[in-house]
Short mmCIF file of C-alpha atoms and ligand atoms in Angstrom, two decimals:
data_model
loop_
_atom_site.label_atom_id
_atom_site.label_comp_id
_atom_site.label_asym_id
_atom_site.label_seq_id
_atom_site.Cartn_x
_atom_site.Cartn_y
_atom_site.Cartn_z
CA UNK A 1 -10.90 1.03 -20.79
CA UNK A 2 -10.09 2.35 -16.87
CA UNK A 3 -7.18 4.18 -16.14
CA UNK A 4 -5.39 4.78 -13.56
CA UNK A 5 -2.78 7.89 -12.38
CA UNK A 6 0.44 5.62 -11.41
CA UNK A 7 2.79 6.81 -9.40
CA UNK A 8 5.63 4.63 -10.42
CA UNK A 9 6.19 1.05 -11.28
CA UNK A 10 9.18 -1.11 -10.06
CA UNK A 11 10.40 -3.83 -12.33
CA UNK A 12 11.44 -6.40 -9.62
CA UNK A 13 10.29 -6.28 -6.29
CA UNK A 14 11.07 -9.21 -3.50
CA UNK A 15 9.38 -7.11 -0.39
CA UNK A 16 5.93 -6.54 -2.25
CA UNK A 17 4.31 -10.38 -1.64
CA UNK A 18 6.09 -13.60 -2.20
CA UNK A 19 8.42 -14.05 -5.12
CA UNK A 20 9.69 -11.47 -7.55
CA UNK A 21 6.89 -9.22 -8.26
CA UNK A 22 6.16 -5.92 -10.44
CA UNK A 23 5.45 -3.47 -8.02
CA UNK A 24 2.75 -0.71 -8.92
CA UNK A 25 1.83 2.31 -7.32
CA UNK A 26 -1.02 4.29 -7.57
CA UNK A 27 -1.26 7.85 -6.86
CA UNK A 28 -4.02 8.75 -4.27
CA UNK A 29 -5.03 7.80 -0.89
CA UNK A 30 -8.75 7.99 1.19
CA UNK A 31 -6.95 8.03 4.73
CA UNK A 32 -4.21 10.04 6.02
CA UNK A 33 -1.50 8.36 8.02
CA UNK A 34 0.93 9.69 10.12
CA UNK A 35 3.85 7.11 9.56
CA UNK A 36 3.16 7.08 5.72
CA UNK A 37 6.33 5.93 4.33
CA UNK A 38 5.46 6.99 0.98
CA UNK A 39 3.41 10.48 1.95
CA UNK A 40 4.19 11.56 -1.82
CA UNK A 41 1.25 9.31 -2.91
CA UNK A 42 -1.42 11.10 -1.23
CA UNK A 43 -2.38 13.44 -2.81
CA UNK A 44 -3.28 14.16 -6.51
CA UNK A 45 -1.12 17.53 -7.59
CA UNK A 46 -2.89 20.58 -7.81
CA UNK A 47 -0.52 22.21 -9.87
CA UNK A 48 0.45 25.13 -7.02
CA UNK A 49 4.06 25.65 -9.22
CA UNK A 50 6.18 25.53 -5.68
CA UNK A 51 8.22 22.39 -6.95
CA UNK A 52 9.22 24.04 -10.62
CA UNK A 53 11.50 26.40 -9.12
CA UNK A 54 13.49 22.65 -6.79
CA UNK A 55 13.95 21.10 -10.04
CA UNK A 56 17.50 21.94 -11.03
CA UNK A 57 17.37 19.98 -14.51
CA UNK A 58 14.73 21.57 -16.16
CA UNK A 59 12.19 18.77 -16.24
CA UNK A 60 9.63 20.87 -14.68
CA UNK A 61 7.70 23.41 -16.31
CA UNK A 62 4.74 25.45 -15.72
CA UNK A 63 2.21 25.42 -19.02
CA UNK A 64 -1.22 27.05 -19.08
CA UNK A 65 -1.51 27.04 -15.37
CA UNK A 66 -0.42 22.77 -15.23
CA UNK A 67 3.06 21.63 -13.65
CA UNK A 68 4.15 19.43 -16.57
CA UNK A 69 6.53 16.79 -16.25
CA UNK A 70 9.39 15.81 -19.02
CA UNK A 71 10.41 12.16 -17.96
CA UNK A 72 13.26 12.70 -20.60
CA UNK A 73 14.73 15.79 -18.57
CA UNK A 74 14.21 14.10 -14.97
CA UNK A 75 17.12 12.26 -13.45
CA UNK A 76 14.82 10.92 -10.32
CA UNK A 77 16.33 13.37 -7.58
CA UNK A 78 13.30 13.64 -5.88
CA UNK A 79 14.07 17.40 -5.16
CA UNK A 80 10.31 18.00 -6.33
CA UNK A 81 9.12 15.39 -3.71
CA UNK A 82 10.61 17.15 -1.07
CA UNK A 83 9.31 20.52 -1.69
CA UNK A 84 5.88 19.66 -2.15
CA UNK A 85 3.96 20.68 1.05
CA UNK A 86 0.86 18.99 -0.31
CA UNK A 87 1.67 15.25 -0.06
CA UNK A 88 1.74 15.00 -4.15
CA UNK A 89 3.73 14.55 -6.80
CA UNK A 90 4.33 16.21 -9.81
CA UNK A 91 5.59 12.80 -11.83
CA UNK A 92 2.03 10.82 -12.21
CA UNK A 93 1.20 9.36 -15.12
CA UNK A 94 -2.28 8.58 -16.11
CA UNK A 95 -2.06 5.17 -17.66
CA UNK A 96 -4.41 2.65 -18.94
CA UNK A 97 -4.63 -0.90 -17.82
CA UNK A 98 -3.21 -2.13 -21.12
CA UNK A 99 -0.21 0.39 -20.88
CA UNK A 100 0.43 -0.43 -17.65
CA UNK A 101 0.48 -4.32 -18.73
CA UNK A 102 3.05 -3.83 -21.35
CA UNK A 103 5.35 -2.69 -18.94
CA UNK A 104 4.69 -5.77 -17.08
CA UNK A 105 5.42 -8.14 -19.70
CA UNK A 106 8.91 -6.18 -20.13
CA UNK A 107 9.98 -8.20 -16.88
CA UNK A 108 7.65 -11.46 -17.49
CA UNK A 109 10.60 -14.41 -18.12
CA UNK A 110 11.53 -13.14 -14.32
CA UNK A 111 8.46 -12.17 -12.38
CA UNK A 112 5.94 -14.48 -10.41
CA UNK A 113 3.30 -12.19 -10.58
CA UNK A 114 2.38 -8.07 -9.72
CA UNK A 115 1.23 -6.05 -6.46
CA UNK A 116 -0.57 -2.98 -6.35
CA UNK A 117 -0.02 -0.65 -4.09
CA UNK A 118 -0.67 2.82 -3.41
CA UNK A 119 -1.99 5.34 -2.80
CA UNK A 120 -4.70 3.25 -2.16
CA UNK A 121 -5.18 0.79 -5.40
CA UNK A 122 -8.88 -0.19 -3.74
CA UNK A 123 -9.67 3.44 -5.27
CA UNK A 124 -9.51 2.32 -8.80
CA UNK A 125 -11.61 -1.25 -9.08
CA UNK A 126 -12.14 -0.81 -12.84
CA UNK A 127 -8.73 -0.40 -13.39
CA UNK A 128 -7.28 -3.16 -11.07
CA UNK A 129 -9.73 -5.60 -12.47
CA UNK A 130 -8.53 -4.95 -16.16
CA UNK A 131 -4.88 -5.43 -14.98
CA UNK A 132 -5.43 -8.28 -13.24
CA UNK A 133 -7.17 -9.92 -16.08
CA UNK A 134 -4.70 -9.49 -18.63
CA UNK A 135 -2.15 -11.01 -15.68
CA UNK A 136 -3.85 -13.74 -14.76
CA UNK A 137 -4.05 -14.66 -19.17
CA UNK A 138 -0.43 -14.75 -18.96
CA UNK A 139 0.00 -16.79 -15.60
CA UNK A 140 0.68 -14.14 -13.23
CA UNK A 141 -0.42 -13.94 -9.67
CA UNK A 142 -1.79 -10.26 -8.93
CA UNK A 143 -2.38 -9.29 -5.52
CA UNK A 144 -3.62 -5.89 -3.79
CA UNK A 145 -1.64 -4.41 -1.24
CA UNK A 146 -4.62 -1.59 0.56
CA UNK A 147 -5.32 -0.26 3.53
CA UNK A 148 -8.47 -2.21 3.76
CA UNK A 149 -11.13 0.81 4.46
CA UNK A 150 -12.85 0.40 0.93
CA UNK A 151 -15.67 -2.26 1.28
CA UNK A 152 -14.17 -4.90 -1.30
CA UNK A 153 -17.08 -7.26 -1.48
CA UNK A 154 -18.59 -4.58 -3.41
CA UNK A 155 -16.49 -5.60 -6.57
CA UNK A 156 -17.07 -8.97 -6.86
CA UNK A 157 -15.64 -9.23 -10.42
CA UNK A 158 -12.01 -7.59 -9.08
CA UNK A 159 -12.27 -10.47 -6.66
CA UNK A 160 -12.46 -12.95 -9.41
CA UNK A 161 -8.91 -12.04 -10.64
CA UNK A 162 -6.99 -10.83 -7.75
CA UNK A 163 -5.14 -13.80 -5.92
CA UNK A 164 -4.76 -12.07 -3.02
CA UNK A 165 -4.76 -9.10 -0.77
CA UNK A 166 -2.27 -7.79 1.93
CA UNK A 167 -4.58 -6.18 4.35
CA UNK A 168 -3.20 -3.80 6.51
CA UNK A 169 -5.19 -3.46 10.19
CA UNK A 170 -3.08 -0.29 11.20
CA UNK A 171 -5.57 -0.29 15.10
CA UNK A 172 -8.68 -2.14 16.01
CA UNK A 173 -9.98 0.66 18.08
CA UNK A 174 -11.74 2.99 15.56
CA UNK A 175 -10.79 6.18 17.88
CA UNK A 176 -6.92 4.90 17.62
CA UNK A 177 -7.23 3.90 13.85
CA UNK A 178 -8.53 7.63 13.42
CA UNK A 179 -6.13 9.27 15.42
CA UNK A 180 -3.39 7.82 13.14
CA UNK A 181 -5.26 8.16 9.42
CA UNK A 182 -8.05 10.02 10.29
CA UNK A 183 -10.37 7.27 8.62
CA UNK A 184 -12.59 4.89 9.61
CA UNK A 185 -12.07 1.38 10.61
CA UNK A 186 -15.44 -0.33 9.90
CA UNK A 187 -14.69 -1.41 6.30
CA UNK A 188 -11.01 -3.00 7.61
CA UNK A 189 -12.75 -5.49 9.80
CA UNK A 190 -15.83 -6.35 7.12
CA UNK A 191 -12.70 -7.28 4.95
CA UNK A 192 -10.85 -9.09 7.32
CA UNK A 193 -13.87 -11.95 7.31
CA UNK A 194 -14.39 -11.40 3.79
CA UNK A 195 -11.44 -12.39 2.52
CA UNK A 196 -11.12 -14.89 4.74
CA UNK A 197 -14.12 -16.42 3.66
CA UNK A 198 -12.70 -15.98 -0.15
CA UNK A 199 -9.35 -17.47 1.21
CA UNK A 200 -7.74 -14.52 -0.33
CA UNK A 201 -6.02 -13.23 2.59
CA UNK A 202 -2.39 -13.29 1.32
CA UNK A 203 -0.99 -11.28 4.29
CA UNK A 204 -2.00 -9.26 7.40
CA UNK A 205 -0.06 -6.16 8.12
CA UNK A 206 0.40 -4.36 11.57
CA UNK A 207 2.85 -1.40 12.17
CA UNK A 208 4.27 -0.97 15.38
CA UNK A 209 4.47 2.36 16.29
CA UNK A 210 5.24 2.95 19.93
CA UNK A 211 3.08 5.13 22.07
CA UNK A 212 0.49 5.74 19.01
CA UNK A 213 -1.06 2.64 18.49
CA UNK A 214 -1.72 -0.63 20.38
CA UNK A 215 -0.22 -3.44 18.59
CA UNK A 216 -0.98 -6.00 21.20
CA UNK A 217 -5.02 -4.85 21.15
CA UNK A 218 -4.70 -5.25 16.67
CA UNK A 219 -3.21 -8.93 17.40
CA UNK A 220 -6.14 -9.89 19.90
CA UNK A 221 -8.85 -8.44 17.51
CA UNK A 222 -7.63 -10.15 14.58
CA UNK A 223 -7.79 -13.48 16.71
CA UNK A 224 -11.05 -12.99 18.29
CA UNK A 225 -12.84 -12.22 14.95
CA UNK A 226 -11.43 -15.24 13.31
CA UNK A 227 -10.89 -17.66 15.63
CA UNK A 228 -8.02 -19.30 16.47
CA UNK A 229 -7.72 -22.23 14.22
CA UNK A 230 -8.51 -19.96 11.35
CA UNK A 231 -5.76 -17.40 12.43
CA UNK A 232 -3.00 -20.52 12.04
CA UNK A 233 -2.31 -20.21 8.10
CA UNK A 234 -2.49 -16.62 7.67
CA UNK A 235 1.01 -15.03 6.98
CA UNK A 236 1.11 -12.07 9.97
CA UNK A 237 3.80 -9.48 9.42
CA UNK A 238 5.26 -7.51 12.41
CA UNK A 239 6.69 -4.16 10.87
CA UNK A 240 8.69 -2.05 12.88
CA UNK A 241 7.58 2.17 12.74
CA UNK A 242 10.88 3.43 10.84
CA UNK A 243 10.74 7.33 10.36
CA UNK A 244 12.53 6.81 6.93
CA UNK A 245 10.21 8.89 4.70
CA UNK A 246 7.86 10.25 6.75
CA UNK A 247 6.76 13.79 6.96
CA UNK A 248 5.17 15.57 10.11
CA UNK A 249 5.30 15.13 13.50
CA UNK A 250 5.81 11.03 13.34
CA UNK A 251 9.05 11.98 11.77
CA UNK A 252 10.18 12.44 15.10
CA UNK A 253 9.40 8.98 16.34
CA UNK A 254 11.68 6.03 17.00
CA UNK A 255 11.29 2.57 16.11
CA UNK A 256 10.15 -0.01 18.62
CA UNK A 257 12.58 -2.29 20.07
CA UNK A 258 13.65 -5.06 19.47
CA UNK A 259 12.28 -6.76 23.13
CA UNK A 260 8.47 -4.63 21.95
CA UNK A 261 8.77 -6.91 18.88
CA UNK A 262 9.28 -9.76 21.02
CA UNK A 263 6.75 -9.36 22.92
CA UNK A 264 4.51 -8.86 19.95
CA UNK A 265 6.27 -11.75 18.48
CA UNK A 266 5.50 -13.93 21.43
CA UNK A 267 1.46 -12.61 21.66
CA UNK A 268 0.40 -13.65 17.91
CA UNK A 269 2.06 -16.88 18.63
CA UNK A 270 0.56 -17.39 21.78
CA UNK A 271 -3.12 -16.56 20.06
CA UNK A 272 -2.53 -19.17 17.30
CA UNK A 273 -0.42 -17.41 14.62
CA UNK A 274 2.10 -20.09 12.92
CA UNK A 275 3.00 -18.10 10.16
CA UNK A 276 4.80 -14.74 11.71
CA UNK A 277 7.38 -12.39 10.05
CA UNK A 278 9.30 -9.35 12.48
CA UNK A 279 10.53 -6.89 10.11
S1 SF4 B 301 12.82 14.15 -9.61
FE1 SF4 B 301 11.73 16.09 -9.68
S2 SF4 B 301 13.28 17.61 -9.15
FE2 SF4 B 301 14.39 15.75 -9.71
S3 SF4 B 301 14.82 15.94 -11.90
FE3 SF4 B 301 12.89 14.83 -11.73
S4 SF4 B 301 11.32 16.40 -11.85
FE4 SF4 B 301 13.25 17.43 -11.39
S1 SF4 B 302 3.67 18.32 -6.98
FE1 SF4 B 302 3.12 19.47 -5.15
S2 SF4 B 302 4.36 21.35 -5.21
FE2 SF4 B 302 4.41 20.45 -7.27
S3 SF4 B 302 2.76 21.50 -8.33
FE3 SF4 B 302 1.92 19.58 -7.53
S4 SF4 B 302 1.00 20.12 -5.56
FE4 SF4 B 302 2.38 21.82 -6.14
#
């Protein structure tokens, strides 16, 4: 039985793939990027005590050298969040598959299917392909929502079960795509085909983040390794940098404009994309 450390787990989601979706996230990422909007999920705590002292309702407590967590005690104020300086959270729970199921099934009469997020779900393919089996027994779509820089053709049994992946290409120029995660692209691109290929590419991501990234040059690369005919059914989504949530210097950032998103708008249309969302 794999398990997982989750994060949290939304009950109804409409912004996590199509339809209303449980949303899961896992904690834990491989890359590092500067516009995380979620930069809690890094991380796996390392029990340092500096958010006991921010949690005003006693839900927090330091025991044999481990931060525990009392889910009874915590009213979700996210005061811990924002005095951890090491991109972690003290409220993880290490769940199995099943466990994690049975919380689906609590919002089953009025869910499509689930997404996984992160974190970075690809990190735990043992655990997404028990989930997804149980999900798919029931009738439930399950897709992956990842950063794409874990080699997924390496888990051909995950790929069996999952219905589809939104695959983020955050820069097609491996010195930009480090500059902003300090990762490596390769594994992003050998995904891109590959799920093509498996017609399991549900949704491409790009975030536009001015001055730090080259939208336009993610666009073209995207086209050129697929072609153009084979770019017109793919679901592209334009997402516009918003510093809500973000720690570090990208805090200081502002969002693209509406003419940049245009622009972009009018560029993936122009290279064959039919199926384009501007968020
Ligand atoms: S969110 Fe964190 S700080 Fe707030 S009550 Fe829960 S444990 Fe305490
Ligand atoms: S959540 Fe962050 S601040 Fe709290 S104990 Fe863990 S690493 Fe330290």
């Amino acid at each position: 039985m794999a398990n997982a450390p989750v994060n949290k787990i939304l009950p109804y989601s409409v912004v996590d793939g199509k339809g209303s979706r449980v949303a899961v996230f896992l904690q834990k990422c491989n890359i590092k990027c500067a516009y995380c909007h979620n930069p809690e999920t890094q991380n796996m705590c390392i029990h340092c005590g500096i958010c006991v002292p921010a949690c005003q309702y006693g839900a927090l407590q330091t025991v044999d050298k481990k931060v525990v967590w009392n889910p009874q005690k915590c009213v979700n104020c996210d005061a811990c969040i924002a005095a951890c300086p090491h991109y972690a959270s003290p409220k993880i729970k290490d769940m199995s598959a099943a466990a994690v199921f049975e919380k689906v099934k609590e919002s089953m009469p009025f869910i499509r299917g689930i997404t996984v997020s992160g974190g970075e779900c690809g990190l735990y393919p043992a655990f997404l392909t028990e989930l997804f089996t149980l999900a798919q027994e029931q009738g439930l779509s399950c897709f992956m929502d990842t950063n794409g820089t874990i080699d997924l053709s390496l888990y051909p049994s995950l790929m069996e079960v999952c219905s589809g992946v939104m695959l983020d290409v955050k820069a097609w120029d491996p010195d930009v795509f480090f500059s902003l995660t300090q990762g490596d692209n390769f594994a992003v691109k050998q995904n891109l085909s590959f799920l093509f290929a498996l017609n399991k590419l549900e949704e491409l991501r790009i975030v536009v983040v001015p001055g730090k990234m080259d939208a336009k040059a993610a666009i073209l690369g995207i086209q050129r390794q697929l072609g153009r005919k084979n770019v017109r059914g793919i679901p592209l989504k334009l997402i516009s940098f918003r510093p809500y949530g973000v720690k570090g210097d990208f805090a200081q950032l502002a969002p693209p404009s509406k003419s940049e998103m245009d622009v972009l708008y009018r560029l993936a249309a122009d290279v064959g994309f039919e199926d384009i969302t501007v968020i």
